[in-house]
Coordinates of N, CA and C in Angstrom, one line a residue:
M1 N 0.6 -1.3 0.4 CA -0.2 -0.3 -0.3 C 1.1 0.7 0.0
T2 N 2.0 1.1 0.4 CA 2.9 2.6 0.7 C 3.3 3.2 -0.8
S3 N 4.2 1.8 -2.0 CA 4.3 2.2 -2.6 C 3.0 2.9 -3.3
T4 N 1.8 2.1 -3.0 CA 0.6 2.8 -4.4 C 0.0 4.3 -3.5
S5 N 1.2 4.3 -2.8 CA 0.1 5.8 -2.4 C 1.2 6.9 -2.6
S6 N 3.0 6.0 -2.8 CA 3.9 7.0 -3.2 C 4.0 7.3 -5.0
T7 N 3.1 5.8 -5.3 CA 3.2 6.2 -6.6 C 2.4 6.9 -6.9
L8 N 0.2 6.8 -6.8 CA -0.2 8.1 -6.6 C 0.4 9.8 -6.3
V9 N 1.6 9.9 -5.3 CA 1.9 11.0 -5.6 C 2.7 11.6 -6.4
L10 N 3.4 10.8 -6.7 CA 4.7 11.0 -8.6 C 3.4 11.5 -9.4
T11 N 2.4 10.7 -9.4 CA 1.5 10.4 -11.2 C 0.7 12.5 -11.0
L12 N 0.4 12.3 -9.4 CA -0.1 14.0 -9.3 C 0.9 14.6 -9.6
L13 N 1.9 14.5 -9.1 CA 2.7 15.5 -10.1 C 3.9 15.5 -10.6
L14 N 3.3 15.2 -11.5 CA 3.4 14.4 -12.9 C 2.0 15.5 -13.6
A15 N 1.2 15.0 -12.8 CA -0.3 16.5 -13.0 C 0.1 17.9 -13.6
V16 N 0.5 18.4 -12.1 CA 1.4 19.6 -12.1 C 1.9 19.5 -12.3
G17 N 3.0 19.5 -13.2 CA 4.7 19.2 -13.7 C 3.6 20.0 -15.4
L18 N 2.0 18.8 -16.0 CA 1.4 19.2 -17.2 C 1.0 21.2 -17.0
V19 N 0.2 20.7 -16.1 CA -0.2 22.5 -16.0 C 0.7 23.0 -16.5
F20 N 1.8 23.1 -15.2 CA 2.7 24.8 -15.1 C 3.2 24.5 -16.9
F21 N 3.4 23.2 -17.1 CA 4.1 22.9 -19.1 C 3.0 23.9 -20.1
L22 N 1.9 23.9 -19.3 CA 0.3 24.0 -20.6 C 0.7 25.2 -19.9
R23 N 1.3 26.1 -19.3 CA 0.8 28.0 -18.7 C 2.5 27.8 -19.8
A24 N 3.8 27.1 -19.5 CA 5.1 27.8 -20.1 C 4.8 27.8 -21.6
A25 N 3.9 27.4 -22.1 CA 4.6 27.4 -23.1 C 3.6 28.5 -23.7
S26 N 2.7 28.7 -23.1 CA 0.8 29.5 -24.3 C 1.5 30.6 -23.5
K27 N 2.5 30.8 -23.0 CA 2.8 32.7 -22.0 C 3.5 33.9 -23.2
D28 N 2.7 35.0 -22.7 CA 3.7 35.4 -24.3 C 4.6 36.3 -23.4
R29 N 5.3 36.4 -24.4 CA 6.6 36.5 -24.5 C 7.5 37.9 -24.9
T30 N 6.3 39.1 -24.7 CA 6.9 40.1 -25.5 C 7.5 41.0 -24.7
T31 N 8.9 41.4 -25.1 CA 10.1 41.9 -24.6 C 10.1 43.5 -25.5
T32 N 11.0 43.9 -25.0 CA 11.4 45.5 -26.0 C 12.7 45.6 -26.2
V33 N 12.7 46.2 -26.5 CA 14.9 45.9 -26.6 C 15.3 47.3 -27.7
E34 N 16.2 47.7 -27.6 CA 16.4 49.4 -28.2 C 18.2 48.4 -29.1
V35 N 17.1 49.2 -30.3 CA 18.3 48.2 -31.6 C 19.2 50.6 -31.7
R36 N 20.8 50.2 -32.1 CA 20.9 50.8 -33.6 C 21.8 50.2 -34.0
S37 N 22.0 50.9 -35.8 CA 22.2 51.1 -36.9 C 22.8 52.1 -37.2
S38 N 23.8 51.6 -38.2 CA 24.7 52.9 -38.3 C 23.5 52.9 -39.5
K39 N 22.6 52.6 -40.4 CA 21.9 53.2 -41.7 C 21.5 54.0 -41.3
P40 N 21.0 55.0 -42.7 CA 19.8 56.3 -41.6 C 17.6 55.6 -41.2
P41 N 17.7 56.7 -40.4 CA 16.4 55.9 -39.8 C 14.9 55.6 -41.6
L42 N 15.0 55.5 -42.0 CA 14.8 55.8 -43.3 C 14.9 54.4 -43.7
E43 N 15.8 53.8 -43.8 CA 16.2 52.5 -44.7 C 16.0 51.8 -43.8
V44 N 15.9 51.5 -42.7 CA 15.9 50.6 -41.6 C 14.4 50.6 -41.2
L45 N 13.5 51.4 -41.1 CA 12.0 51.6 -41.2 C 11.1 50.8 -41.9
D46 N 12.2 51.3 -43.2 CA 11.2 50.7 -44.5 C 11.5 49.3 -44.9
C47 N 12.7 49.0 -44.5 CA 13.3 47.7 -44.9 C 12.7 46.7 -43.1
L48 N 12.5 46.6 -42.4 CA 11.7 46.8 -41.2 C 10.1 46.3 -41.9
S49 N 10.1 47.2 -42.1 CA 8.4 47.4 -42.3 C 8.0 46.3 -44.4
T50 N 9.1 46.2 -44.8 CA 9.1 45.5 -46.1 C 8.7 43.7 -45.2
W51 N 10.0 44.1 -43.8 CA 10.4 42.8 -44.0 C 8.7 41.9 -43.3
L52 N 8.8 43.0 -42.5 CA 6.9 42.4 -41.1 C 5.8 41.6 -42.0
Q53 N 5.6 43.1 -43.5 CA 4.6 42.9 -44.0 C 4.3 41.9 -44.7
Q54 N 5.9 40.7 -45.2 CA 6.3 39.7 -45.8 C 5.9 38.5 -45.5
R55 N 6.3 38.4 -44.2 CA 5.3 37.6 -43.0 C 4.4 37.4 -42.2
G56 N 3.8 38.4 -42.8 CA 2.1 38.6 -42.5 C 1.9 39.3 -41.9
W57 N 3.0 40.2 -41.0 CA 2.5 41.2 -40.7 C 1.3 42.6 -41.1
M58 N 0.6 43.4 -40.4 CA -0.4 44.1 -41.1 C -0.1 45.6 -40.8
A59 N -0.1 46.5 -41.1 CA 0.6 47.6 -40.7 C -1.0 47.9 -39.7
E60 N -1.1 48.5 -39.2 CA -2.3 48.9 -37.8 C -1.8 49.9 -37.6
A61 N -0.8 50.5 -37.2 CA -1.5 52.1 -37.5 C 0.4 52.7 -36.9
S62 N 0.3 54.4 -37.4 CA 1.3 55.1 -37.6 C 1.4 56.4 -36.6
D63 N 2.1 56.4 -36.3 CA 1.9 57.9 -35.6 C 3.8 58.1 -35.7
P64 N 3.0 60.0 -36.9 CA 4.6 60.7 -36.9 C 4.9 61.3 -35.8
D65 N 4.2 62.0 -35.2 CA 4.3 62.8 -33.8 C 5.3 61.6 -32.8
Q66 N 4.7 60.6 -32.5 CA 5.5 59.9 -31.5 C 7.3 59.1 -32.5
R67 N 6.8 59.2 -33.7 CA 7.4 58.6 -34.7 C 8.0 57.0 -34.3
S68 N 6.6 56.1 -35.0 CA 6.0 55.0 -34.5 C 5.3 54.4 -35.3
L69 N 5.3 53.1 -35.3 CA 4.6 52.2 -36.7 C 4.3 51.1 -35.5
R70 N 2.9 50.2 -35.8 CA 2.7 49.4 -34.9 C 2.0 48.3 -36.6
F71 N 2.4 47.0 -36.0 CA 1.9 46.3 -36.8 C 1.4 44.9 -36.2
R72 N 0.2 44.4 -36.5 CA -0.5 42.8 -36.1 C -0.2 42.3 -37.0
G73 N -0.4 41.2 -36.1 CA -0.3 39.5 -36.9 C -2.0 38.8 -35.2
Q74 N -1.8 37.6 -36.4 CA -2.3 36.4 -36.0 C -1.6 35.4 -35.6
V75 N -0.9 35.0 -34.9 CA 0.2 33.7 -34.1 C -0.5 33.0 -33.5
R76 N -0.3 31.8 -34.3 CA -1.2 30.2 -34.4 C -0.5 29.5 -33.2
S77 N -0.7 27.8 -32.7 CA -0.2 27.5 -32.3 C 0.3 26.4 -33.0
S78 N 1.3 25.7 -32.3 CA 2.1 24.7 -32.9 C 0.9 23.3 -32.9
A79 N 0.7 23.0 -33.6 CA -0.1 21.3 -34.2 C 0.5 20.3 -33.6
V80 N 2.0 20.6 -34.1 CA 3.0 18.9 -33.3 C 3.0 19.8 -31.4
L81 N 3.0 20.4 -31.0 CA 3.2 20.1 -29.7 C 1.9 20.6 -28.9
A82 N 0.4 20.8 -30.0 CA -0.4 20.8 -29.5 C -1.4 19.0 -28.9
G83 N -0.2 18.2 -30.5 CA -0.6 17.0 -30.4 C 0.3 16.2 -29.7
L84 N 2.0 17.1 -28.4 CA 1.9 15.8 -28.4 C 1.7 16.3 -26.6
L85 N 1.7 17.4 -26.6 CA 0.6 17.6 -25.0 C -0.4 16.6 -24.8
S86 N -1.0 16.7 -26.0 CA -2.8 15.4 -25.7 C -2.0 14.3 -25.4
L87 N -0.9 14.0 -26.2 CA -0.6 12.3 -25.8 C 0.1 12.6 -24.7
L88 N 1.2 12.7 -24.6 CA 1.2 13.3 -22.3 C 0.4 13.1 -21.4
G89 N -1.4 14.2 -21.8 CA -2.1 14.1 -21.2 C -3.0 12.9 -21.0
A90 N -2.9 12.3 -21.8 CA -3.2 10.9 -22.3 C -2.7 10.4 -21.5
V91 N -1.3 9.8 -21.7 CA -1.0 8.7 -21.2 C -0.6 9.0 -19.6
G92 N -0.6 10.2 -19.7 CA -0.3 10.9 -17.6 C -1.7 10.9 -17.3
A93 N -3.0 11.0 -17.9 CA -4.5 10.9 -17.2 C -4.3 8.9 -16.8
G94 N -3.8 8.3 -17.7 CA -4.6 6.5 -17.7 C -3.7 6.6 -16.9
C95 N -2.4 7.3 -15.9 CA -1.6 6.0 -15.2 C -2.3 7.0 -14.1
L96 N -2.3 8.2 -14.2 CA -3.3 8.2 -13.0 C -5.0 7.2 -12.6
G97 N -5.4 6.9 -12.9 CA -6.5 6.0 -13.4 C -6.3 4.7 -13.1
L98 N -5.1 4.8 -13.8 CA -4.4 2.6 -12.9 C -3.5 3.1 -11.5
V99 N -3.6 3.7 -11.3 CA -3.0 4.1 -10.2 C -4.8 3.9 -8.8
I100 N -5.5 5.3 -9.2 CA -7.1 4.5 -8.5 C -7.2 3.3 -8.7
R101 N -6.9 2.8 -9.6 CA -7.7 1.9 -9.9 C -7.4 0.4 -8.5
Q102 N -6.1 1.1 -8.6 CA -4.7 0.4 -7.7 C -5.3 0.2 -6.0
V103 N -5.9 1.8 -5.8 CA -5.5 1.8 -4.6 C -7.7 1.9 -4.0
Q104 N -8.4 1.7 -4.8 CA -9.5 2.0 -5.5 C -10.2 0.9 -6.1
P105 N -10.2 -0.8 -5.6 CA -10.1 -1.8 -7.0 C -11.8 -1.9 -6.6
A106 N -12.7 -1.4 -6.1 CA -13.9 -1.5 -6.5 C -14.4 -1.1 -7.3
L107 N -13.8 0.1 -8.1 CA -13.6 1.0 -9.0 C -13.9 -0.2 -10.0
G108 N -13.4 -0.4 -10.0 CA -13.4 -1.6 -11.7 C -12.4 -1.1 -13.0
W109 N -12.2 -0.8 -13.8 CA -11.6 -0.1 -14.9 C -12.0 0.9 -14.9
W110 N -13.6 1.8 -14.4 CA -13.6 3.0 -15.3 C -12.6 4.1 -14.4
P111 N -12.3 4.2 -13.8 CA -10.2 5.6 -13.8 C -9.4 4.7 -15.2
L112 N -9.7 4.3 -16.0 CA -9.6 4.3 -17.0 C -9.0 4.9 -18.4
L113 N -11.1 5.3 -18.2 CA -11.8 6.6 -19.0 C -11.1 8.0 -18.9
L114 N -10.4 8.1 -17.6 CA -9.3 9.2 -17.1 C -8.5 10.1 -18.1
M115 N -8.3 9.0 -19.4 CA -7.4 9.1 -20.0 C -7.8 10.6 -22.2
L116 N -9.7 9.6 -21.5 CA -10.7 11.4 -22.2 C -10.1 12.2 -22.4
L117 N -9.3 12.4 -20.8 CA -9.1 13.4 -20.9 C -7.6 14.2 -21.7
G118 N -7.3 13.6 -21.8 CA -5.4 13.8 -23.2 C -6.0 15.2 -23.7
P119 N -7.1 14.7 -25.0 CA -6.6 15.6 -25.8 C -7.1 17.3 -25.3
L120 N -7.7 17.0 -24.1 CA -8.2 18.6 -23.5 C -6.6 19.5 -23.1
A121 N -5.0 18.9 -22.6 CA -3.9 19.8 -22.9 C -3.7 20.5 -24.5
G122 N -4.5 19.5 -25.4 CA -3.9 20.3 -26.6 C -4.6 21.2 -26.1
L123 N -5.9 21.2 -26.4 CA -6.9 21.9 -26.6 C -6.9 23.2 -25.6
I124 N -6.3 22.9 -24.6 CA -6.4 23.7 -23.3 C -5.3 25.3 -24.2
Y125 N -3.4 24.7 -25.0 CA -3.1 24.6 -25.2 C -3.0 26.0 -27.4
S126 N -3.9 24.7 -27.2 CA -3.9 25.8 -29.3 C -4.5 26.9 -29.0
R127 N -5.3 27.0 -28.1 CA -7.1 28.0 -27.6 C -5.9 29.4 -27.2
R128 N -5.1 29.3 -26.0 CA -3.9 30.0 -25.6 C -3.3 30.2 -26.4
A129 N -2.4 29.5 -27.0 CA -1.2 29.8 -27.2 C -1.1 31.0 -28.7
A130 N -2.6 30.8 -29.6 CA -3.3 31.0 -30.9 C -3.8 32.6 -30.1
R131 N -3.2 33.7 -30.8 CA -3.7 34.5 -30.1 C -3.0 36.0 -31.2
A132 N -3.8 37.3 -30.8 CA -3.7 38.5 -31.6 C -1.7 38.6 -31.3
E133 N -0.7 39.3 -32.5 CA 0.1 40.0 -31.6 C 0.7 41.4 -32.3
T134 N 1.1 42.7 -31.3 CA 1.8 43.0 -31.8 C 3.4 43.1 -32.2
V135 N 4.1 43.9 -33.4 CA 5.8 44.4 -33.1 C 4.7 46.4 -32.8
E136 N 5.9 46.1 -32.3 CA 6.3 48.2 -32.8 C 7.7 49.3 -33.1
L137 N 7.2 49.1 -33.8 CA 8.6 49.6 -33.8 C 8.6 51.8 -33.7
R138 N 9.4 52.5 -32.9 CA 9.5 53.6 -31.8 C 10.8 54.2 -32.4
L139 N 11.1 55.2 -33.1 CA 12.7 56.0 -33.5 C 12.7 56.2 -32.4
I140 N 14.2 55.7 -32.5 CA 14.4 57.3 -30.7 C 15.5 58.2 -31.3
S141 N 16.4 58.1 -31.6 CA 16.8 58.6 -32.4 C 17.4 58.9 -33.8
H142 N 18.0 59.6 -34.0 CA 18.3 59.7 -36.0 C 19.4 60.7 -36.0
D143 N 20.7 60.4 -36.1 CA 22.1 61.3 -36.3 C 21.8 60.8 -38.0
L144 N 23.1 61.2 -38.5 CA 22.9 61.2 -39.7 C 24.5 60.8 -39.7
A145 N 26.1 61.3 -38.2 CA 26.9 60.6 -38.0 C 26.9 59.1 -36.9
T146 N 26.0 59.4 -36.1 CA 25.9 57.8 -35.7 C 24.6 56.5 -35.9
G147 N 23.8 56.8 -37.2 CA 22.8 56.6 -37.4 C 21.6 56.8 -36.9
S148 N 20.9 55.2 -36.0 CA 19.2 55.3 -35.9 C 19.6 54.6 -35.1
A149 N 18.9 54.9 -34.2 CA 18.4 54.1 -32.3 C 17.0 53.6 -32.3
L150 N 16.3 52.4 -32.3 CA 15.0 52.5 -32.0 C 14.4 51.3 -31.1
R151 N 13.7 51.5 -30.8 CA 12.7 50.3 -29.2 C 11.2 50.4 -30.3
L152 N 11.9 48.2 -30.2 CA 11.3 47.2 -31.0 C 10.8 46.7 -29.9
R153 N 9.6 46.5 -29.4 CA 8.6 45.9 -28.9 C 7.8 44.8 -29.0
A154 N 7.7 43.2 -29.4 CA 7.2 42.3 -29.9 C 7.9 41.1 -29.3
H155 N 6.9 39.6 -30.0 CA 6.9 38.8 -29.3 C 8.6 38.5 -29.2
R156 N 9.3 37.6 -28.5 CA 10.5 37.1 -28.0 C 11.3 36.6 -29.7
D157 N 10.8 35.4 -29.8 CA 10.8 34.9 -31.1 C 11.5 36.0 -32.2
E158 N 9.9 36.4 -32.1 CA 10.2 38.1 -33.9 C 10.9 38.2 -33.5
L159 N 11.6 38.7 -32.4 CA 12.8 39.7 -32.1 C 14.2 38.8 -32.4
I160 N 14.2 37.8 -32.0 CA 15.4 37.1 -32.2 C 15.3 36.3 -33.6
A161 N 14.6 36.5 -34.6 CA 14.4 36.5 -35.9 C 14.7 37.5 -36.5
I162 N 14.7 39.5 -36.1 CA 15.1 39.5 -36.8 C 16.6 40.6 -35.9
E163 N 16.4 39.7 -35.5 CA 17.9 40.0 -35.5 C 19.2 38.8 -36.3
L164 N 18.8 37.7 -36.4 CA 18.9 36.7 -37.3 C 19.3 37.1 -39.2
E165 N 17.7 37.7 -39.4 CA 18.2 37.9 -41.2 C 18.4 39.6 -41.5
L166 N 17.8 39.9 -40.8 CA 18.3 41.7 -40.2 C 19.6 42.3 -40.0
G167 N 20.1 41.6 -39.2 CA 20.7 41.9 -38.3 C 22.2 42.6 -39.3
P168 N 22.4 41.7 -39.9 CA 24.5 41.5 -40.8 C 23.0 42.7 -41.7
R169 N 22.4 42.8 -42.3 CA 21.8 43.4 -43.6 C 21.6 45.3 -43.4
L170 N 20.9 45.5 -42.2 CA 21.4 46.6 -41.6 C 22.3 47.2 -40.6
G171 N 23.3 46.4 -39.7 CA 24.3 46.0 -39.3 C 23.8 46.4 -38.1
L172 N 22.1 46.0 -37.7 CA 21.7 46.8 -36.2 C 22.8 45.9 -34.7
F173 N 22.7 46.5 -34.2 CA 23.1 46.0 -32.5 C 22.5 46.5 -31.7
S174 N 22.6 46.0 -30.4 CA 22.1 46.1 -28.8 C 23.0 45.9 -28.1
D175 N 22.3 46.3 -27.0 CA 23.1 45.7 -25.4 C 22.2 44.7 -25.1
A176 N 21.1 44.1 -25.6 CA 20.7 42.9 -24.5 C 20.4 41.8 -26.0
N177 N 22.0 40.6 -25.5 CA 21.3 39.7 -26.7 C 20.8 39.0 -26.6
L178 N 19.6 38.3 -27.8 CA 18.5 37.6 -27.1 C 18.8 36.5 -27.4
L179 N 19.8 35.9 -28.8 CA 20.2 35.1 -28.6 C 20.8 34.6 -27.0
S180 N 21.5 34.8 -26.7 CA 22.9 34.2 -25.1 C 21.4 33.7 -24.4
S181 N 19.9 34.0 -24.2 CA 19.2 34.3 -23.6 C 19.3 33.4 -23.4
P182 N 18.9 32.6 -21.7 CA 18.4 31.0 -21.7 C 16.8 30.9 -21.7
I183 N 15.9 31.8 -21.7 CA 14.5 32.0 -21.5 C 14.2 32.6 -23.1

């Protein structure tokens, strides 16, 4: 009986881990970074705008007084991750059903029906991860001698893509190195 109760505790910890993984997988990771370029601001903003529109972002607003541009896009959830989470949820719920079956044999095999709750994990992830997001570009300073400085506010993955794809072309550099961040 002792091993069964410890197995029950470990199985419940597995369920708690799945809940925290679901929360982390669909967490908003919007970040703000300041980026500098030796290129003129019009060239940098034009290149960033064109690149964002090619990736499916729609220009939503521009404010000449604030020197800012805002783009909106719909982010989709990962079908592979949703499937994996559904599978993990089904296996975890099945394990919980087996442990409950061992602790309460009078219930018969009914606790194994908990496996049917597995796809709920993928559904929850899909609904939480699919959302509208924005990319904001704001010109902080522009000087012909030093180039331009921008403040970018976007999802962390989008900022990494900008750094990887446009960084060399536009000579972008910043203090915050997104590529070496552990999160």
